[in-house]
Every structure is written in C-alpha cells, then in structure tokens.
XYZ file of C-alpha atoms in Angstrom:
563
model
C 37.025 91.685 61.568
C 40.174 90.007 60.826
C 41.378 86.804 59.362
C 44.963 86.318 59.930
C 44.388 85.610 62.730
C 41.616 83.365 64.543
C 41.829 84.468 68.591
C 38.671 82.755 69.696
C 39.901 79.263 67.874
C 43.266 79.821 68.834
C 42.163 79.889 72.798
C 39.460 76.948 72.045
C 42.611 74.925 70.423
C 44.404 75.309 73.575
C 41.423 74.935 76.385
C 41.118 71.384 73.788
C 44.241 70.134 74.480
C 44.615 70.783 77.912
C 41.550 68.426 78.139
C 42.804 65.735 75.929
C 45.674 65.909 78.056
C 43.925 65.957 80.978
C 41.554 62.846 79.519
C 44.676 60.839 78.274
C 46.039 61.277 81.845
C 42.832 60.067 83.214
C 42.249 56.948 81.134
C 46.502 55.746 81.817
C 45.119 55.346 85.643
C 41.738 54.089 84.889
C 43.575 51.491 82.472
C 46.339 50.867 84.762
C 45.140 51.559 88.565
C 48.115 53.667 89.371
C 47.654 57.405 90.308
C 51.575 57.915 90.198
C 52.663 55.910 86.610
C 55.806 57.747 86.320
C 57.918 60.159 88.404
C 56.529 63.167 86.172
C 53.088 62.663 87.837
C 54.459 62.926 91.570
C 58.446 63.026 92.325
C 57.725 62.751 96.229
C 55.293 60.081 96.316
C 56.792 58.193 93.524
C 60.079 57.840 95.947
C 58.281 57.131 98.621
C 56.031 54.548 96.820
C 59.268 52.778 95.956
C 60.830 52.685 99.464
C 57.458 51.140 100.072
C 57.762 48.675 97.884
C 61.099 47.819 98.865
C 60.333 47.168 102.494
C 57.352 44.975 101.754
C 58.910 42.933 99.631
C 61.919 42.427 101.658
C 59.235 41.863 104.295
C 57.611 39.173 102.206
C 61.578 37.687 102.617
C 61.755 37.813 105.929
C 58.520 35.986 106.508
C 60.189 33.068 104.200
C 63.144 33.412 106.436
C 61.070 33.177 109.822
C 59.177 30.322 107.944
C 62.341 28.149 107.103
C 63.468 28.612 110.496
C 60.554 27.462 112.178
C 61.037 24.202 109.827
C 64.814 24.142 110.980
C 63.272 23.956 114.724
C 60.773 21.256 114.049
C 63.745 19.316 112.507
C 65.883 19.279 114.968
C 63.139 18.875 117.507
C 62.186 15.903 115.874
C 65.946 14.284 116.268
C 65.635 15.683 120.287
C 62.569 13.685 120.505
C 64.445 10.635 118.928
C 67.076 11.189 121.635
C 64.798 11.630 124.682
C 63.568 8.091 123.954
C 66.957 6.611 123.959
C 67.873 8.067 127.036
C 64.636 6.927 128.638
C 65.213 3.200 127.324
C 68.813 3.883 128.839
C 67.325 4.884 131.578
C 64.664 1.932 132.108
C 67.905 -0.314 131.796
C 69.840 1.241 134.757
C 66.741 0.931 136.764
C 66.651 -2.787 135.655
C 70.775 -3.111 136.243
C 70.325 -1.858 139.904
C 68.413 -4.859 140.978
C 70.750 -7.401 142.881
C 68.594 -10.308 141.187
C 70.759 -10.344 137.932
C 74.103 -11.272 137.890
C 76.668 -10.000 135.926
C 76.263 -11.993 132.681
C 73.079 -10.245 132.465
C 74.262 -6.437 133.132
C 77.010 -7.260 130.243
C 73.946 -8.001 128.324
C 72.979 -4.748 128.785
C 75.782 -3.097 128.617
C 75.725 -3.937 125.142
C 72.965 -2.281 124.281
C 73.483 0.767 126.652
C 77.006 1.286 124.511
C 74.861 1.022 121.339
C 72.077 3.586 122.343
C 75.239 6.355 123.432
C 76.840 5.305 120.024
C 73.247 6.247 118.448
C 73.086 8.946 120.095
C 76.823 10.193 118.786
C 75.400 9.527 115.406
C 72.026 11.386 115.662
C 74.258 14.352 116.647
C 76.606 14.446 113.872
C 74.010 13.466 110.980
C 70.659 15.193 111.736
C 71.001 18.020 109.227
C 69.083 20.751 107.528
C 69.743 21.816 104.142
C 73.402 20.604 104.357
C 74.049 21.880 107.897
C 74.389 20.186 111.042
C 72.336 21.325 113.640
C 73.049 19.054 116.632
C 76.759 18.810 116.496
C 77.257 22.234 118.108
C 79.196 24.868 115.826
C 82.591 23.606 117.255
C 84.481 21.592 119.308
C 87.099 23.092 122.031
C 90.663 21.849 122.430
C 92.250 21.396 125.695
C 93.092 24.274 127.489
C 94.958 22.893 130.117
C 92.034 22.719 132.772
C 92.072 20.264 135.025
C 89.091 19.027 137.871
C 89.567 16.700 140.587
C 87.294 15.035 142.720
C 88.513 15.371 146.341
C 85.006 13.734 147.592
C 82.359 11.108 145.992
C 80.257 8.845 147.210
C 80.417 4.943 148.518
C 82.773 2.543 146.976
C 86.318 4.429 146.301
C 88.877 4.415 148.803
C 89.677 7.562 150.699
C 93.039 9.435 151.148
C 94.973 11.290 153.558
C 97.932 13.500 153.304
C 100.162 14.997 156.172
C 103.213 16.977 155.024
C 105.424 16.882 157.744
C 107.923 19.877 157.676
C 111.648 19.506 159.264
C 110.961 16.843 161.686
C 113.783 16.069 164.207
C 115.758 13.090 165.679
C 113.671 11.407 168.011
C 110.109 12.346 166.594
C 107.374 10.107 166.186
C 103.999 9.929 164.644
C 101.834 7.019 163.862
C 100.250 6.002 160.514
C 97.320 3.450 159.989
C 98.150 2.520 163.880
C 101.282 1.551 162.698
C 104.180 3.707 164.851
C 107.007 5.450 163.113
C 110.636 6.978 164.859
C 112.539 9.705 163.254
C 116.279 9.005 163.805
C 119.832 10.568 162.153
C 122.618 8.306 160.827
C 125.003 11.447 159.579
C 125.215 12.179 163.611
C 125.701 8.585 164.465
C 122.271 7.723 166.091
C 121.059 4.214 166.087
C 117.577 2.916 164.288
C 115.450 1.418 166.267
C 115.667 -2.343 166.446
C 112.482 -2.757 164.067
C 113.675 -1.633 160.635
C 109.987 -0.767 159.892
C 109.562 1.724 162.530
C 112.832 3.498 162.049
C 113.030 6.665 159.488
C 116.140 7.699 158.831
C 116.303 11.611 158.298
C 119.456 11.165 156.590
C 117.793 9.225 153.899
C 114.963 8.983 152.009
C 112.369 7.754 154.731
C 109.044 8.433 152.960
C 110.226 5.235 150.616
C 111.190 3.281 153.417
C 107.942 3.704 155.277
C 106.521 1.022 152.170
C 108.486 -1.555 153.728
C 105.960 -0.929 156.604
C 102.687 -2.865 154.935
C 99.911 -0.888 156.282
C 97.021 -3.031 156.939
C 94.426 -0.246 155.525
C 96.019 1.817 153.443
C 98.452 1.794 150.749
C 101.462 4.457 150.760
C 102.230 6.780 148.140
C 106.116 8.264 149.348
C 106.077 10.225 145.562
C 105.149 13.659 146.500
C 105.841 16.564 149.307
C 103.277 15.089 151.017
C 103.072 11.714 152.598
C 99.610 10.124 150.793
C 98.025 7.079 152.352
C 95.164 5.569 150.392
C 92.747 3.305 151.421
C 93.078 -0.159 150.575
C 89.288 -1.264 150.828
C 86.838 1.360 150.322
C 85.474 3.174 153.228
C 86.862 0.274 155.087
C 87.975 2.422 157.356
C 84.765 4.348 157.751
C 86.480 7.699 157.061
C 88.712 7.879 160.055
C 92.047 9.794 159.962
C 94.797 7.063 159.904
C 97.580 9.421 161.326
C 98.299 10.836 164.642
C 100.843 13.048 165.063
C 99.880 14.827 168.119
C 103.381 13.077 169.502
C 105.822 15.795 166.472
C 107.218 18.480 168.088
C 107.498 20.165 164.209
C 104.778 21.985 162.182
C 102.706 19.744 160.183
C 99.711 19.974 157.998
C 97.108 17.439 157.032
C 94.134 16.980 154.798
C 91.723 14.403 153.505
C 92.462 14.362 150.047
C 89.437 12.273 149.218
C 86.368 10.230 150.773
C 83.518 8.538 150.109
C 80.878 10.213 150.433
C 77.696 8.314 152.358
C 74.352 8.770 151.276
C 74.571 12.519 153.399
C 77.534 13.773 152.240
C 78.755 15.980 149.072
C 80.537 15.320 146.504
C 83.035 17.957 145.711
C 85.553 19.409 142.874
C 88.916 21.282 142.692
C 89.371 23.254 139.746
C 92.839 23.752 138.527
C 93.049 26.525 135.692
C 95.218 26.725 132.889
C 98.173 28.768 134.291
C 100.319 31.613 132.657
C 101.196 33.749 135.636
C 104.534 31.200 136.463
C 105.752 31.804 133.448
C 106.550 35.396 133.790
C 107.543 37.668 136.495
C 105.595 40.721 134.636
C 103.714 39.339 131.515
C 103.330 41.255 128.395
C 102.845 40.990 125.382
C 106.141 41.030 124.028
C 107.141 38.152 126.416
C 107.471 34.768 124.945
C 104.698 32.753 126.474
C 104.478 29.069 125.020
C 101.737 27.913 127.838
C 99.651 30.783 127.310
C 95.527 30.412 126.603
C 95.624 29.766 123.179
C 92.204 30.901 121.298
C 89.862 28.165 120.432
C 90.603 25.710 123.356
C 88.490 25.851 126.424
C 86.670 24.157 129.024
C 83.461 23.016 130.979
C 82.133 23.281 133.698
C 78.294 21.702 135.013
C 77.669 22.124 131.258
C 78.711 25.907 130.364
C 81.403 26.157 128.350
C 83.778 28.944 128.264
C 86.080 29.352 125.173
C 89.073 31.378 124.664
C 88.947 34.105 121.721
C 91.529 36.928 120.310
C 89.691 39.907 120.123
C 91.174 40.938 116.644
C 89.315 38.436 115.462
C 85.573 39.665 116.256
C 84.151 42.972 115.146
C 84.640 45.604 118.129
C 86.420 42.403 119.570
C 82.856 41.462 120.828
C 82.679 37.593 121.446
C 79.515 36.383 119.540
C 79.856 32.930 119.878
C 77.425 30.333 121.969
C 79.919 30.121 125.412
C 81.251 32.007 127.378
C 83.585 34.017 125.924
C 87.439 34.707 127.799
C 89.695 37.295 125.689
C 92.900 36.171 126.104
C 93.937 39.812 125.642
C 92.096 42.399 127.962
C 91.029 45.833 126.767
C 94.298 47.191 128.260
C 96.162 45.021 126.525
C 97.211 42.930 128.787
C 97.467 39.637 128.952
C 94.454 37.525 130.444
C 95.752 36.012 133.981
C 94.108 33.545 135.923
C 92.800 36.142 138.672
C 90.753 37.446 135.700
C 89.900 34.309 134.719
C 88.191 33.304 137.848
C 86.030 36.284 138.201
C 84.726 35.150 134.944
C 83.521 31.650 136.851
C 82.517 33.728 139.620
C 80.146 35.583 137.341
C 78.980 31.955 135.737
C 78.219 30.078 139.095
C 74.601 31.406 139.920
C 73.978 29.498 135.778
C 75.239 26.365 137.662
C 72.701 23.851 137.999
C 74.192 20.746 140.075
C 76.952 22.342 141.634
C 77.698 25.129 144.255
C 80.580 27.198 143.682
C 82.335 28.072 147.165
C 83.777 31.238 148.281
C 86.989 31.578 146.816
C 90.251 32.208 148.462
C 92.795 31.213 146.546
C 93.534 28.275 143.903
C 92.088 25.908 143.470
C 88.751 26.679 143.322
C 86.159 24.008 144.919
C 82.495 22.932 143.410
C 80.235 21.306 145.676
C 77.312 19.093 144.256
C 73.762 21.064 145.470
C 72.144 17.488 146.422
C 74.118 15.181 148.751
C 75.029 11.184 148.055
C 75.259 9.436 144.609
C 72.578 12.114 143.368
C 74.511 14.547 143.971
C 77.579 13.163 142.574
C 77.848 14.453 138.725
C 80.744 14.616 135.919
C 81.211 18.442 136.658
C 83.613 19.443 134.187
C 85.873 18.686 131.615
C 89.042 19.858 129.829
C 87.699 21.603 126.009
C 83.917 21.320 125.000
C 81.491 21.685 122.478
C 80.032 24.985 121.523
C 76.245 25.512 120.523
C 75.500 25.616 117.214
C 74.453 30.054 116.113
C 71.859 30.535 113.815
C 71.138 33.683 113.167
C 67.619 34.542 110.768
C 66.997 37.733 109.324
C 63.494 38.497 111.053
C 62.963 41.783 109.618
C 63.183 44.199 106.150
C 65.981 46.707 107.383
C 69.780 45.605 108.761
C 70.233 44.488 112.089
C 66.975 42.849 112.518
C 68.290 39.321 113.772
C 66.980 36.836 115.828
C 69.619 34.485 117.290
C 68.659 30.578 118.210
C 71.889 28.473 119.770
C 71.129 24.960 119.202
C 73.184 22.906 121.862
C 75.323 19.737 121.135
C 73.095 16.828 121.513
C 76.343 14.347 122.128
C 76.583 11.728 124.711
C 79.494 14.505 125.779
C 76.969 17.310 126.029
C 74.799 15.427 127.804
C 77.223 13.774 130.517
C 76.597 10.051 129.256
C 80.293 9.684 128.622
C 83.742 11.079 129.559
C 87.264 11.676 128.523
C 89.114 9.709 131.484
C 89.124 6.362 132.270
C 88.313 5.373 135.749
C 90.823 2.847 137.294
C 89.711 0.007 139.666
C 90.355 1.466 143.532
C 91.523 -1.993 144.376
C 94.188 -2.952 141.676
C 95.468 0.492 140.562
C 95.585 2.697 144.076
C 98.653 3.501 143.896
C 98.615 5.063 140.827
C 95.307 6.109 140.020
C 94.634 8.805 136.688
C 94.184 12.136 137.752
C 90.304 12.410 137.528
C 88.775 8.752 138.967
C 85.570 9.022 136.865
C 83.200 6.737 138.499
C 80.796 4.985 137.190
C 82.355 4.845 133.331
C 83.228 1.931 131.663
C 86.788 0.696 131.031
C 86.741 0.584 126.990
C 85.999 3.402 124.749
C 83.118 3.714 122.880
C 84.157 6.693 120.785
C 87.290 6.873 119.504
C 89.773 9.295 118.721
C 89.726 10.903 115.328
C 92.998 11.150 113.460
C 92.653 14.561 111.535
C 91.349 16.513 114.933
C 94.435 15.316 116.936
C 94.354 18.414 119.368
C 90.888 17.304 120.587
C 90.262 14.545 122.685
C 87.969 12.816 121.485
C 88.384 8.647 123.180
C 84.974 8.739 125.171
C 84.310 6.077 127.935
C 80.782 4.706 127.678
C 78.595 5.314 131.116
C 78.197 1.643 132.680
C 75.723 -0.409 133.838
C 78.286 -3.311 134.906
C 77.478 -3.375 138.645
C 74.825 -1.868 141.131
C 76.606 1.320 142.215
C 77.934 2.057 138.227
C 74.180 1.706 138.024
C 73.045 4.186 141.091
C 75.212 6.722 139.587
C 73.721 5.910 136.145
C 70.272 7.104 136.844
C 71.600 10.377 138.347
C 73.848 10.936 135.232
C 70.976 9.988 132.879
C 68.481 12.476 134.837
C 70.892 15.027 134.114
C 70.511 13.992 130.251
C 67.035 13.850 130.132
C 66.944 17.336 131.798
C 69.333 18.743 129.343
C 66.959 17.415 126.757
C 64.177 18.661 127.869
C 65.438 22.114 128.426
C 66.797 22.411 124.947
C 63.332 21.312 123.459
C 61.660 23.938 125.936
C 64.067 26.322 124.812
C 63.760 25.149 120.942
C 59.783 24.825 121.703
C 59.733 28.805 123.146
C 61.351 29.994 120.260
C 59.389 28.361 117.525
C 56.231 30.158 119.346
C 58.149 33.457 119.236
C 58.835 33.130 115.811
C 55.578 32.386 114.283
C 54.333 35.410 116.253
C 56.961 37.161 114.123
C 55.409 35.845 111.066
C 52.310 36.979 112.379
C 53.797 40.587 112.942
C 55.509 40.529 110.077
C 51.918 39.777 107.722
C 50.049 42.657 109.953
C 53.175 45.062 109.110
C 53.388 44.091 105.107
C 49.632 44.541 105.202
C 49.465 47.946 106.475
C 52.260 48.702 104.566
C 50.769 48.043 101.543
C 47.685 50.088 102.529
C 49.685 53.166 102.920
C 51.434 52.662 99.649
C 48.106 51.679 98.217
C 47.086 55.375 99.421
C 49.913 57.213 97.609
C 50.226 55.129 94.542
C 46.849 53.233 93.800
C 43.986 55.650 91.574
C 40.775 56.263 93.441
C 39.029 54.768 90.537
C 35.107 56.730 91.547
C 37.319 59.645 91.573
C 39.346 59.329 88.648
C 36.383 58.119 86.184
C 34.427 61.301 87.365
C 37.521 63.422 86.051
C 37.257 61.379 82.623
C 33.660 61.996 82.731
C 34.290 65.916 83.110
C 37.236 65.728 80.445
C 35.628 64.198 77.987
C 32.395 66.565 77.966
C 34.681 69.554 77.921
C 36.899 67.738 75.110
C 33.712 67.144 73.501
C 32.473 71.072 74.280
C 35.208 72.251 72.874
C 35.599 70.330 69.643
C 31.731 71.808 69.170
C 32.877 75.029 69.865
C 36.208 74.994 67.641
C 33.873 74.566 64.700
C 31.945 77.313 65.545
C 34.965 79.572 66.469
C 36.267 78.554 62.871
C 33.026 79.700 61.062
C 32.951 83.023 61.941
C 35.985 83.763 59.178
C 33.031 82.815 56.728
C 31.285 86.319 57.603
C 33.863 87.904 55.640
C 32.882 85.994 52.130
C 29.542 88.102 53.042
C 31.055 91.557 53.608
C 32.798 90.745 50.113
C 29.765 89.693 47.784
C 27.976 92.992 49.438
C-alpha cells in the first residue's frame, strides 16, 4: 500500500470533473435554450445558425419593404380614383355640350369648368406624394427630339387639300384647277399670254404666284412649295372631290390628297416624320461632327408609348432600365443610331398600339391609321418629347437581386390625351397658313403654361374644348381614351398590390420555416437536455461519495503502524 500517491482518487477526481463539466454545460442550455451558446460547442452549426439568422431577419425587412409598397399603391390609387371622377364629370359635360339646345354662352360656361378639372388634374399629378416622392408625375419629362406627326386625314369640319407637282411643263399646256382653266405660255421666246391675265402662266416667271390672282371659288392657293397646294375654303364643301384635272399636260405630274375630312366611315390617319441624322453625313461616325444628332434624354410619343433616347455609357452593361422604350443613340457596333434603325424599333412597338394601325412601311414617312373609323377613331396620336413612368423598384427578398419593379405612369392631362402642345388654327381664317399639326378639337388659349427653368421642354398645353358640338364629339372620344388609360393603370396598380401581398405571404411561410430549421440546429431539446443534467448530477453526486471513500483508504496505513 502506498501513500504518495492516491490512484483510485486521482481517477475519481477526474471522472468528477468531467461531470461537473458535463452538468455546467447542461444547465448554460437549460438556463438559456440554446444548444450551440458559443462557437466552441459546434463551429459548423454555429455558422450556419448565423447565416440563418441573417436571412430571416433581412426577411423580416423585406416583408416591411413589400408592406410600404403596398401602402405606396393604395396611395396613389387613391389620387387615380380622384382622377377617374374628374374625367367622368368631364365627361358628363361633353355629353351635355353636344346637345344643339345650348348655345354658346352656355358651353363657355362649361368650358370654364372643363379648363379647371384638366388644371386639377395637372395638380393631382405633380403633388400626390409618398414619403417626399412623387408618384404620379412620371420619373421624367422628354425634350423634343425633333419628331414631328401630321394628320393627312380627320374627320368632318376641316377643309381638305390637294397637291399636284407638275414637273417641266411646256408652252401651250393646260390643266384646270377648282374648274378654273389655266395656259402655260413662254415670254423669253416671245409667245403671247392669253387675253385673260388669270388664265395665262408664264413659264418664264414665277406662275405658281400668279395663279392667286385667279380667286378660286373653293379653294384657297398655297404657290409656297414644290408642289402646287389648294386648300379648301369651306370644309368638305366640296365633298372630297379632286379640284384638278390635268388629263389635258402632256408632262409627268404627280398628285395627292394631302388631307380630308373624314365622314363618319372613314379613317383618320398620321405621317410620322423622324428626327433625321442621315442628311447630315455622307458616312456617319462617330468622329463626325453631328449638331442634329438624337441627343439622349429627348424623345417622343406615339398612341401613348414613349420611346426615349439614352447613351449607353450611361447604364450598367449599357442596358436601358428606364419606363419607355429605350433607343441607344449609339449601337453595339458603335455606330451611330440612323433612322432605318430607328423605325424597326416602331415596327417592333406597333402590335402595343391601341388606337392606331401602323401600315406597312416603305419608305418615310411612316403612316398610322386610327383602328375605328369617324370622330371615334380620330385620336391625338403622338407628340414631340413625353413623360416617362415613374420606376420603383422594392427589395422583395433577403439576398441581392431580388427586385420587384412597379412603373407608375404620368397621370397628366398630357398622359392622358386631355391636352396638347399645338394650337389648332380656325380652317376658315388661317388656311393659308395653318401650324404644322391642326389639333382639332383643342382650345385656342393655354391652360398650362410654359415653365421658365425647363426651357427645352414644351410645356404651353392647350386645354381640350367643349366650345362647339364637333370640339365636343371629339371630346368624348378623347376622354374615353382617358378614362381607359385610368383604368388600366389602376388594373395594373390593382394586379400588383395582389402580387405583392402574396409576397408577404411567401415571405412569412419562408421566415417561418426558416426559423424552424435554425430552431433545429441552435435551440436545446429541453426533455433531452434536463435528462443529461439528471444523469450528470447523480454521477457528480456518485462520485463526490466515492472520492471520500477513495480518500479513506490512506487511513489503513495509521493501522499497519499502531500494529
């Protein structure tokens, strides 16, 4: 027997403090519910118990995000809802204009209040915010671009033209012109005029002017151009016949109707002119100078999509991400966007049209044609710049990339066709010189005005009028148009507030079955873990009984000795 040394309490000392250990271990998770309270009691699981935690709370974020969005929605729903009802009580008043039983004092009555509602309606697009932003003002406005549209046919009550472009004719020609009979004659080779100084056209001088000192009982003459241009006096009173006959020439001519109106079955129709940069250069590069290039940031509409010019420097991967339709003015190449280009990119837009018919193109310029015939039919179908939908983008989800995109269109009286840019011109009084888009149906005085500090944007809008039967027939077709584009962008607005609580609904089920798996690797199985206590603490217990035991034997020796 030895003393020095106490084996059997030595190995009872150590199976004691593994389960003291072992107990202290089990009351930190009974105390604190965790099986993993540091990294020492499981590396692997506590990492992965932290990327867990990171995703669910960032998930707990996102379902804020999806929540404040949903808010933004009913917002700006709220201010749609506020506009459909002026455009109804606009509407109701057109209906009430088109009777023939007021007179005018009373559709200047209502005129006022028409100009008021659009000016409303202005104001409910520039003011209705949410947390500081505007949300019906679009994100931007366009500036010109240098697009141009022209009506070449509309509807009852504007005169119709003709044009005849008569090349080389020769001494002793003769057409006739609103019945009205014209002779070609030479006074550098000594011919004679004929005796009626309003029939003879002297090739020697300039005998498109002279022909005004014939006064045309239908039709006023326009001698300004390379083609002769007779327009109507009266509207349609000539019932759409072709005032010239030139059957008599013995040159090559060409004629057109330039413009009609259109009866109850006929279309209205457009001619696009696009901004041009292929006459500038003979082979365009980038290196050439180009001052009438597209410049980025201007644009145009057309039937309500709006295509905008961007740089693709500017955008990551020079990817448009904006709300139109985006037109690089640079290609991939390099090269320079031309119009070619530029009109496959309307091409691709025309099946989006909604009011117009794009037809086949051959060449410039390129023609819309309204999809319903008569005044319904007849429709403001485009416009030089525009107004691009407002982006929000909200973070949906926990890991990057996880967007959901909303474009909130421009609620303006522009947007929604109730005004233009051009003022129309009275087909009686100003015939002869009428602005280069006659925009029906408009009143005469702006309602909007032109702001100072965005000079590059036109911004003088001409109220929609109510100031006689026909402004008021093309009224309720431009105002059913409005009310359309309203209720689309509330369906639109209404369709994604239903996605996105569904994504709040996705994103609780995900959090919450997230949370059960980290609850799995991280949370102490507390039946489990007390039964381990339970064990530890009986075999602490067992073993401070038997250290005591272990450290009596030594006392044998004391016996050994007194023997």
């Amino acid at each position: 027997m030895k003393i020095n040394y106490n084996i059997p309490a030595l190995k009872i000392i150590n199976i004691l403090n593994k389960a003291n250990t072992a107990q202290s271990n089990s009351m930190q998770r009974l105390s604190s519910g965790l099986q993993i309270a540091s990294s020492k009691d499981d590396p692997a699981g506590m990492s992965i118990s932290l990327k867990m935690r990171a995703q669910i709370e960032s998930l707990a974020q996102a379902n804020k995000n999806s929540a404040d969005a949903i808010a933004m929605i009913q917002t700006t729903e709220g201010a749609l809802d506020t506009a459909h009802n002026i455009t109804q009580r606009i509407r109701e008043l057109a209906v009430q204009t088109a009777n023939e039983t007021y007179t005018e004092s009373d559709r200047a009555k209502a005129q006022i209040e028409v100009d008021e509602l659009i000016i409303e309606l202005n104001r409910i697009s520039e003011e209705t915010t949410f947390n500081t932003h505007t949300i019906l003002a679009g994100d931007h406005e366009l500036g010109d671009s240098g697009f141009n549209i022209v009506q070449t046919a509309t509807y009852d009550g504007y005169p119709a033209k003709y044009a005849v472009n008569l090349v080389s004719p020769k001494s002793g020609d003769e057409f006739t012109a609103d019945g009205q009979l014209f002779k070609f004659y030479d006074s550098a080779a000594s011919e004679l005029p004929h005796p009626d100084p309003t029939i003879s056209l002297d090739l020697s001088g300039d005998w498109k002017t002279d022909m005004t000192n014939a006064d045309l009982p239908n039709f006023y003459i326009d001698p300004t151009g390379s083609e002769l241009i007779l327009s109507e006096k009266i509207p349609n009173q000539t019932n759409n016949v072709n005032p010239f006959d030139v059957d008599k020439l013995g040159t090559i001519i060409s004629q057109r109707q330039i413009s009609l109106g259109v009866s109850s079955k006929q279309y209205a129709e457009y001619e696009i002119t696009l901004p041009s940069i292929n006459s500038q250069f003979t082979n365009p590069s980038l290196t050439d100078p180009n001052p009438s290039s597209y410049e980025p940031g201007t644009g145009f509409t057309i039937d309500g999509i709006v295509f905008e010019f961007f740089d693709p420097a500017d955008y990551d991967n020079g990817e448009y991400d904006g709300a139109g339709v985006g037109i690089p003015i640079i290609k991939e190449d390099g090269s320079l966007f031309i119009d070619s280009d530029l009109t496959l990119v309307i091409q691709e837009q025309a099946e989006n049209f909604k009011n117009f018919t794009l037809e086949p193109i051959t060449g410039t310029p390129i023609i819309l044609r309204a999809k319903n015939p008569g005044i319904v039919g007849d429709y403001l179908a485009g416009s030089d710049g525009g107004v691009v939908a407002c982006k929000q983008v909200i973070q949906t989800g926990s890991e990057a990339n996880q967007l959901s995109r909303i474009d909130i269109a421009s609620s303006s009286p522009d947007n929604l066709g109730l005004v233009s840019k051009v003022k129309i011109y009275d087909p009686l009084l100003d015939a002869t010189n009428p602005p280069p888009v006659p925009n029906r149906g408009f009143t005469q005085y702006t309602i909007i005005d032109d702001n100072p500090l965005t000079a590059n944007i036109n911004e003088a809008r001409y109220g929609l009028s109510l100031l006689s039967i026909e402004d008021s027939q093309f009224a309720l077709g431009a105002i059913d148009r409005a009310i359309d584009v309203i209720s689309s962008q509330r369906a639109y607005l209404g369709a994604n507030q239903n996605r996105l609580e569904h994504t709040v609904k996705n994103l609780d089920i995900t959090s919450e079955n997230l949370d059960s798996a980290r609850s799995r690797i991280q949370d102490t199985d507390m039946a489990k873990e007390m039964a381990i206590f339970t064990k530890d603490n009986i075999l602490s217990q067992a073993a401070n009984a038997m250290l005591a035991q272990a450290n009596q034997r030594p006392q044998q020796i004391f016996q050994l000795l007194q023997n």
